[in-house]
């Protein structure tokens, strides 16, 4: 198991190095001028570290959601939070302004509202996995319709701003974003690792069996699900919708190390960080000085990988 982690950590550090070095200009981080060191410290380092934490956070949330819903195709966005975030951002853009802080607040508020609706409704139905998924699908359609309504009624420049936000991008992140995300990611990881055996139980056994062992699956779904949605809300309100990592990273990890959440959570996080860093590096360098949004690049990279894994699984 340790060897599998080492095989991932080495390329992770290599990608961090390239992420710091490459951009509009190539910088040797071991021999920098004062101006180059400022570029690294103020621009590239927060972008790379936030991207790493973003990938880790989405992968962690994806692992949690797949566990509590018993659905290998679930992701942090299964419960409708991505469409809710897009609606919140659209409201901020249309009725307020396109200031990043305002958009972030709008997206975060709508995401939290969506999470509360899901859990309040699901609690009345004993918080089973099927109820969570159905409510999430319904809310996804609702918030998508609300966003479409705003786009239909507003001006072309605001429509463009809304669409660009939904692409997902690391542009403009700074150290304050890094510390905020880190402050949410660490407690969520500690909580989920502490409850890894409960995730294994919920994922592999029915609720009646879990109850017979003294575990309240509805309560655990509430705690773990809400923690993952708070983390997801912080991430997407900052950098827009980057939805593929939370689905792909846990799935890839399961193919490599199995379904034990004691190892799956952290393994998925490393893969999630790798996927984001690769996408960001390619997005900044392929058509430099034009920066392609990370959400677009991530889909080009991740979809073939995921389809290939699913096809191999089918062959077995």
Short mmCIF file of C-alpha atoms in Angstrom, two decimals:
data_model
loop_
_atom_site.label_atom_id
_atom_site.label_comp_id
_atom_site.label_asym_id
_atom_site.label_seq_id
_atom_site.Cartn_x
_atom_site.Cartn_y
_atom_site.Cartn_z
CA UNK A 1 0.00 0.00 0.00
CA UNK A 2 2.83 2.42 0.85
CA UNK A 3 4.38 1.82 -2.58
CA UNK A 4 1.16 2.89 -4.25
CA UNK A 5 1.25 6.17 -2.36
CA UNK A 6 4.89 6.76 -3.26
CA UNK A 7 4.13 6.17 -6.94
CA UNK A 8 1.56 8.98 -6.76
CA UNK A 9 3.45 11.43 -4.52
CA UNK A 10 6.51 11.54 -6.81
CA UNK A 11 4.58 12.73 -9.91
CA UNK A 12 2.60 15.06 -7.65
CA UNK A 13 5.77 16.93 -6.63
CA UNK A 14 6.98 16.95 -10.23
CA UNK A 15 3.70 18.57 -11.28
CA UNK A 16 4.01 21.16 -8.51
CA UNK A 17 7.47 22.04 -9.84
CA UNK A 18 6.18 22.45 -13.41
CA UNK A 19 3.17 24.38 -12.16
CA UNK A 20 5.48 26.91 -10.51
CA UNK A 21 7.94 27.03 -13.41
CA UNK A 22 5.70 27.20 -16.46
CA UNK A 23 3.47 30.03 -17.63
CA UNK A 24 3.75 33.02 -19.95
CA UNK A 25 7.45 32.84 -19.13
CA UNK A 26 9.50 29.89 -17.89
CA UNK A 27 11.15 30.45 -14.51
CA UNK A 28 13.91 28.40 -12.95
CA UNK A 29 12.68 28.30 -9.35
CA UNK A 30 16.18 27.42 -8.11
CA UNK A 31 17.77 30.53 -9.68
CA UNK A 32 15.29 33.40 -9.62
CA UNK A 33 15.57 37.15 -9.85
CA UNK A 34 13.65 39.28 -7.36
CA UNK A 35 10.93 39.95 -9.94
CA UNK A 36 10.63 36.26 -10.74
CA UNK A 37 10.41 35.34 -7.06
CA UNK A 38 7.53 37.83 -6.69
CA UNK A 39 5.75 36.20 -9.62
CA UNK A 40 6.16 32.79 -7.99
CA UNK A 41 5.20 33.94 -4.48
CA UNK A 42 2.24 36.17 -5.35
CA UNK A 43 0.81 34.58 -8.49
CA UNK A 44 1.88 31.04 -9.28
CA UNK A 45 2.33 29.55 -5.79
CA UNK A 46 -1.18 30.39 -4.51
CA UNK A 47 -2.65 29.22 -7.82
CA UNK A 48 -0.79 25.89 -7.73
CA UNK A 49 -1.45 25.24 -4.04
CA UNK A 50 -5.11 26.20 -4.29
CA UNK A 51 -5.46 23.99 -7.38
CA UNK A 52 -3.89 21.10 -5.47
CA UNK A 53 -6.19 21.62 -2.48
CA UNK A 54 -9.16 22.08 -4.81
CA UNK A 55 -8.52 18.71 -6.47
CA UNK A 56 -7.97 17.03 -3.12
CA UNK A 57 -11.12 18.54 -1.66
CA UNK A 58 -13.37 17.60 -4.58
CA UNK A 59 -11.95 14.07 -4.61
CA UNK A 60 -12.52 13.73 -0.86
CA UNK A 61 -16.10 14.95 -1.21
CA UNK A 62 -16.65 12.59 -4.13
CA UNK A 63 -15.43 9.62 -2.08
CA UNK A 64 -17.75 10.59 0.77
CA UNK A 65 -20.76 11.05 -1.50
CA UNK A 66 -20.19 7.76 -3.29
CA UNK A 67 -19.98 6.07 0.10
CA UNK A 68 -23.08 7.52 1.73
CA UNK A 69 -25.22 7.12 -1.41
CA UNK A 70 -23.82 3.67 -2.34
CA UNK A 71 -23.51 5.01 -5.86
CA UNK A 72 -20.12 4.76 -7.66
CA UNK A 73 -21.26 7.43 -10.12
CA UNK A 74 -22.08 9.98 -7.42
CA UNK A 75 -20.05 13.16 -6.98
CA UNK A 76 -20.14 16.29 -4.83
CA UNK A 77 -22.53 17.72 -7.43
CA UNK A 78 -25.02 14.84 -7.31
CA UNK A 79 -27.18 16.77 -4.83
CA UNK A 80 -27.60 19.74 -7.14
CA UNK A 81 -24.99 22.04 -5.61
CA UNK A 82 -23.30 22.84 -8.93
CA UNK A 83 -26.49 24.18 -10.50
CA UNK A 84 -27.27 26.00 -7.24
CA UNK A 85 -23.84 27.64 -7.30
CA UNK A 86 -24.34 28.68 -10.92
CA UNK A 87 -27.69 30.23 -9.99
CA UNK A 88 -26.15 32.11 -7.06
CA UNK A 89 -23.36 33.42 -9.26
CA UNK A 90 -25.89 34.41 -11.93
CA UNK A 91 -27.98 36.34 -9.38
CA UNK A 92 -24.86 38.22 -8.24
CA UNK A 93 -23.84 39.03 -11.83
CA UNK A 94 -27.29 40.12 -13.00
CA UNK A 95 -28.53 42.08 -9.98
CA UNK A 96 -25.31 43.20 -8.28
CA UNK A 97 -22.01 43.21 -10.20
CA UNK A 98 -19.36 40.86 -11.54
CA UNK A 99 -16.96 41.56 -8.67
CA UNK A 100 -15.29 38.25 -7.72
CA UNK A 101 -16.15 38.65 -4.04
CA UNK A 102 -19.81 39.29 -4.82
CA UNK A 103 -20.00 36.32 -7.17
CA UNK A 104 -18.28 34.12 -4.58
CA UNK A 105 -20.79 35.16 -1.93
CA UNK A 106 -23.74 34.51 -4.24
CA UNK A 107 -22.48 31.07 -5.28
CA UNK A 108 -21.66 30.06 -1.71
CA UNK A 109 -25.04 31.22 -0.36
CA UNK A 110 -26.99 29.34 -3.04
CA UNK A 111 -24.93 26.19 -2.47
CA UNK A 112 -25.60 26.24 1.27
CA UNK A 113 -29.30 26.85 0.59
CA UNK A 114 -29.36 23.81 -1.69
CA UNK A 115 -27.63 21.68 0.95
CA UNK A 116 -30.17 22.70 3.61
CA UNK A 117 -33.10 21.89 1.31
CA UNK A 118 -31.66 18.45 0.52
CA UNK A 119 -31.08 17.52 4.13
CA UNK A 120 -34.32 18.95 5.50
CA UNK A 121 -36.32 16.99 2.90
CA UNK A 122 -34.23 13.85 3.30
CA UNK A 123 -34.52 13.88 7.11
CA UNK A 124 -38.28 13.54 6.77
CA UNK A 125 -37.64 10.37 4.76
CA UNK A 126 -35.02 8.96 7.19
CA UNK A 127 -32.11 10.16 5.05
CA UNK A 128 -31.78 7.07 2.84
CA UNK A 129 -29.43 7.24 -0.14
CA UNK A 130 -32.15 7.03 -2.81
CA UNK A 131 -34.06 9.96 -1.31
CA UNK A 132 -30.91 12.10 -1.30
CA UNK A 133 -30.22 11.38 -4.96
CA UNK A 134 -33.80 12.01 -6.12
CA UNK A 135 -34.03 15.30 -4.23
CA UNK A 136 -30.65 16.31 -5.64
CA UNK A 137 -31.77 15.59 -9.20
CA UNK A 138 -34.95 17.61 -8.69
CA UNK A 139 -33.02 20.57 -7.28
CA UNK A 140 -30.55 20.37 -10.14
CA UNK A 141 -33.38 20.86 -12.65
CA UNK A 142 -34.89 23.65 -10.54
CA UNK A 143 -31.70 25.71 -10.21
CA UNK A 144 -30.82 25.10 -13.86
CA UNK A 145 -34.23 26.46 -14.86
CA UNK A 146 -33.78 29.49 -12.60
CA UNK A 147 -30.36 30.22 -14.11
CA UNK A 148 -31.72 29.83 -17.64
CA UNK A 149 -34.52 32.25 -16.80
CA UNK A 150 -32.01 34.87 -15.64
CA UNK A 151 -29.92 34.36 -18.78
CA UNK A 152 -32.99 34.70 -20.99
CA UNK A 153 -33.93 38.00 -19.38
CA UNK A 154 -30.54 39.70 -19.05
CA UNK A 155 -28.05 41.35 -21.40
CA UNK A 156 -25.49 39.60 -23.59
CA UNK A 157 -22.48 40.77 -21.58
CA UNK A 158 -23.95 39.39 -18.36
CA UNK A 159 -24.82 36.12 -20.08
CA UNK A 160 -21.19 35.90 -21.17
CA UNK A 161 -19.98 36.51 -17.60
CA UNK A 162 -22.28 33.77 -16.26
CA UNK A 163 -21.10 31.25 -18.85
CA UNK A 164 -17.43 32.05 -18.24
CA UNK A 165 -17.90 31.49 -14.50
CA UNK A 166 -19.36 28.04 -15.09
CA UNK A 167 -16.22 26.97 -17.03
CA UNK A 168 -14.20 26.80 -13.79
CA UNK A 169 -10.92 28.65 -13.43
CA UNK A 170 -8.08 29.24 -10.97
CA UNK A 171 -7.49 32.78 -12.22
CA UNK A 172 -7.37 35.38 -9.48
CA UNK A 173 -6.94 33.08 -6.46
CA UNK A 174 -4.62 34.36 -3.74
CA UNK A 175 -3.23 33.24 -0.41
CA UNK A 176 -6.41 34.17 1.46
CA UNK A 177 -8.33 31.65 -0.67
CA UNK A 178 -5.69 29.03 0.11
CA UNK A 179 -5.95 29.49 3.88
CA UNK A 180 -9.75 29.47 3.84
CA UNK A 181 -9.87 26.27 1.82
CA UNK A 182 -7.19 24.64 3.97
CA UNK A 183 -9.15 25.56 7.09
CA UNK A 184 -12.20 23.68 5.78
CA UNK A 185 -10.36 20.79 4.10
CA UNK A 186 -8.38 19.62 7.13
CA UNK A 187 -11.37 19.22 9.51
CA UNK A 188 -13.37 17.48 6.77
CA UNK A 189 -10.52 15.04 6.15
CA UNK A 190 -10.06 14.34 9.87
CA UNK A 191 -13.80 13.78 10.31
CA UNK A 192 -14.07 11.45 7.31
CA UNK A 193 -10.97 9.45 8.28
CA UNK A 194 -12.34 9.02 11.79
CA UNK A 195 -15.57 7.72 10.30
CA UNK A 196 -13.93 5.63 7.56
CA UNK A 197 -15.19 2.38 9.08
CA UNK A 198 -18.71 3.83 9.17
CA UNK A 199 -18.41 4.76 5.50
CA UNK A 200 -17.37 1.16 4.77
CA UNK A 201 -20.39 -0.08 6.70
CA UNK A 202 -22.90 2.27 5.04
CA UNK A 203 -21.44 1.63 1.60
CA UNK A 204 -21.43 -2.16 1.80
CA UNK A 205 -24.38 -3.02 4.07
CA UNK A 206 -28.05 -2.11 4.19
CA UNK A 207 -29.32 0.32 6.79
CA UNK A 208 -30.99 -2.32 8.97
CA UNK A 209 -27.69 -4.17 9.39
CA UNK A 210 -25.90 -0.91 10.24
CA UNK A 211 -28.52 -0.14 12.89
CA UNK A 212 -28.08 -3.61 14.37
CA UNK A 213 -24.39 -2.75 14.90
CA UNK A 214 -25.25 0.47 16.72
CA UNK A 215 -24.71 2.86 13.79
CA UNK A 216 -27.39 5.35 12.81
CA UNK A 217 -26.93 5.59 9.01
CA UNK A 218 -29.29 8.56 8.63
CA UNK A 219 -27.36 10.57 11.20
CA UNK A 220 -24.00 9.63 9.67
CA UNK A 221 -25.20 10.57 6.18
CA UNK A 222 -26.28 13.93 7.55
CA UNK A 223 -22.93 14.62 9.24
CA UNK A 224 -20.68 13.40 6.43
CA UNK A 225 -22.86 14.73 3.64
CA UNK A 226 -23.15 18.19 5.14
CA UNK A 227 -19.39 18.38 5.79
CA UNK A 228 -18.65 17.43 2.19
CA UNK A 229 -21.15 19.97 0.84
CA UNK A 230 -19.65 22.78 2.94
CA UNK A 231 -16.22 21.95 1.50
CA UNK A 232 -17.65 21.74 -2.02
CA UNK A 233 -19.37 25.10 -1.54
CA UNK A 234 -16.10 26.78 -0.54
CA UNK A 235 -14.31 25.35 -3.58
CA UNK A 236 -16.84 26.08 -6.31
CA UNK A 237 -17.73 29.51 -4.97
CA UNK A 238 -14.06 30.43 -5.41
CA UNK A 239 -13.14 28.86 -8.74
CA UNK A 240 -16.43 27.97 -10.43
CA UNK A 241 -17.73 24.57 -11.42
CA UNK A 242 -15.04 21.91 -11.69
CA UNK A 243 -17.19 18.83 -11.53
CA UNK A 244 -15.29 15.91 -13.01
CA UNK A 245 -12.66 15.39 -10.29
CA UNK A 246 -15.14 14.35 -7.62
CA UNK A 247 -16.42 11.57 -9.86
CA UNK A 248 -13.23 10.38 -11.52
CA UNK A 249 -10.65 10.45 -8.71
CA UNK A 250 -12.56 8.12 -6.33
CA UNK A 251 -13.43 5.79 -9.20
CA UNK A 252 -9.81 5.56 -10.32
CA UNK A 253 -8.68 4.98 -6.73
CA UNK A 254 -11.14 2.15 -6.25
CA UNK A 255 -9.70 0.47 -9.32
CA UNK A 256 -6.19 0.80 -7.89
CA UNK A 257 -6.56 0.08 -4.15
CA UNK A 258 -10.10 -1.19 -3.53
CA UNK A 259 -13.06 0.14 -1.53
CA UNK A 260 -11.61 0.47 1.98
CA UNK A 261 -12.23 4.11 2.89
CA UNK A 262 -9.35 4.08 5.36
CA UNK A 263 -7.04 4.28 2.33
CA UNK A 264 -9.48 5.33 -0.38
CA UNK A 265 -10.07 8.84 0.97
CA UNK A 266 -6.43 9.98 0.96
CA UNK A 267 -5.56 8.04 -2.21
CA UNK A 268 -8.44 9.75 -4.04
CA UNK A 269 -7.24 13.12 -2.78
CA UNK A 270 -3.78 12.64 -4.28
CA UNK A 271 -5.27 11.60 -7.64
CA UNK A 272 -7.63 14.57 -7.52
CA UNK A 273 -4.70 16.92 -6.93
CA UNK A 274 -2.79 15.36 -9.83
CA UNK A 275 -5.77 15.76 -12.21
CA UNK A 276 -6.19 19.44 -11.34
CA UNK A 277 -2.46 20.24 -11.63
CA UNK A 278 -2.15 18.52 -15.02
CA UNK A 279 -5.21 20.38 -16.30
CA UNK A 280 -4.01 23.74 -15.01
CA UNK A 281 -0.52 23.33 -16.49
CA UNK A 282 -1.95 22.37 -19.89
CA UNK A 283 -4.49 25.18 -19.75
CA UNK A 284 -1.75 27.75 -19.12
CA UNK A 285 0.78 26.47 -21.64
CA UNK A 286 -0.99 24.92 -24.65
CA UNK A 287 -2.19 28.21 -26.15
CA UNK A 288 -0.15 30.69 -24.11
CA UNK A 289 -0.74 33.57 -23.48
CA UNK A 290 -4.40 32.49 -23.72
CA UNK A 291 -5.42 30.53 -20.61
CA UNK A 292 -7.97 27.77 -21.21
CA UNK A 293 -10.33 27.30 -18.21
CA UNK A 294 -9.39 24.33 -16.10
CA UNK A 295 -12.88 22.81 -16.26
CA UNK A 296 -12.60 22.44 -20.04
CA UNK A 297 -9.13 20.87 -19.98
CA UNK A 298 -10.13 18.55 -17.15
CA UNK A 299 -12.99 17.09 -19.17
CA UNK A 300 -10.72 16.45 -22.17
CA UNK A 301 -8.26 14.58 -19.93
CA UNK A 302 -10.60 12.85 -17.52
CA UNK A 303 -13.44 11.61 -19.68
CA UNK A 304 -11.28 9.25 -21.83
CA UNK A 305 -9.58 7.94 -18.68
CA UNK A 306 -12.88 7.23 -16.98
CA UNK A 307 -14.46 5.63 -20.06
CA UNK A 308 -11.40 3.42 -20.48
CA UNK A 309 -11.60 2.25 -16.85
CA UNK A 310 -15.33 1.55 -17.15
CA UNK A 311 -14.78 -0.45 -20.36
CA UNK A 312 -12.01 -2.51 -18.75
CA UNK A 313 -14.28 -3.20 -15.81
CA UNK A 314 -16.98 -4.36 -18.20
CA UNK A 315 -14.56 -6.72 -19.94
CA UNK A 316 -13.75 -8.37 -16.63
#
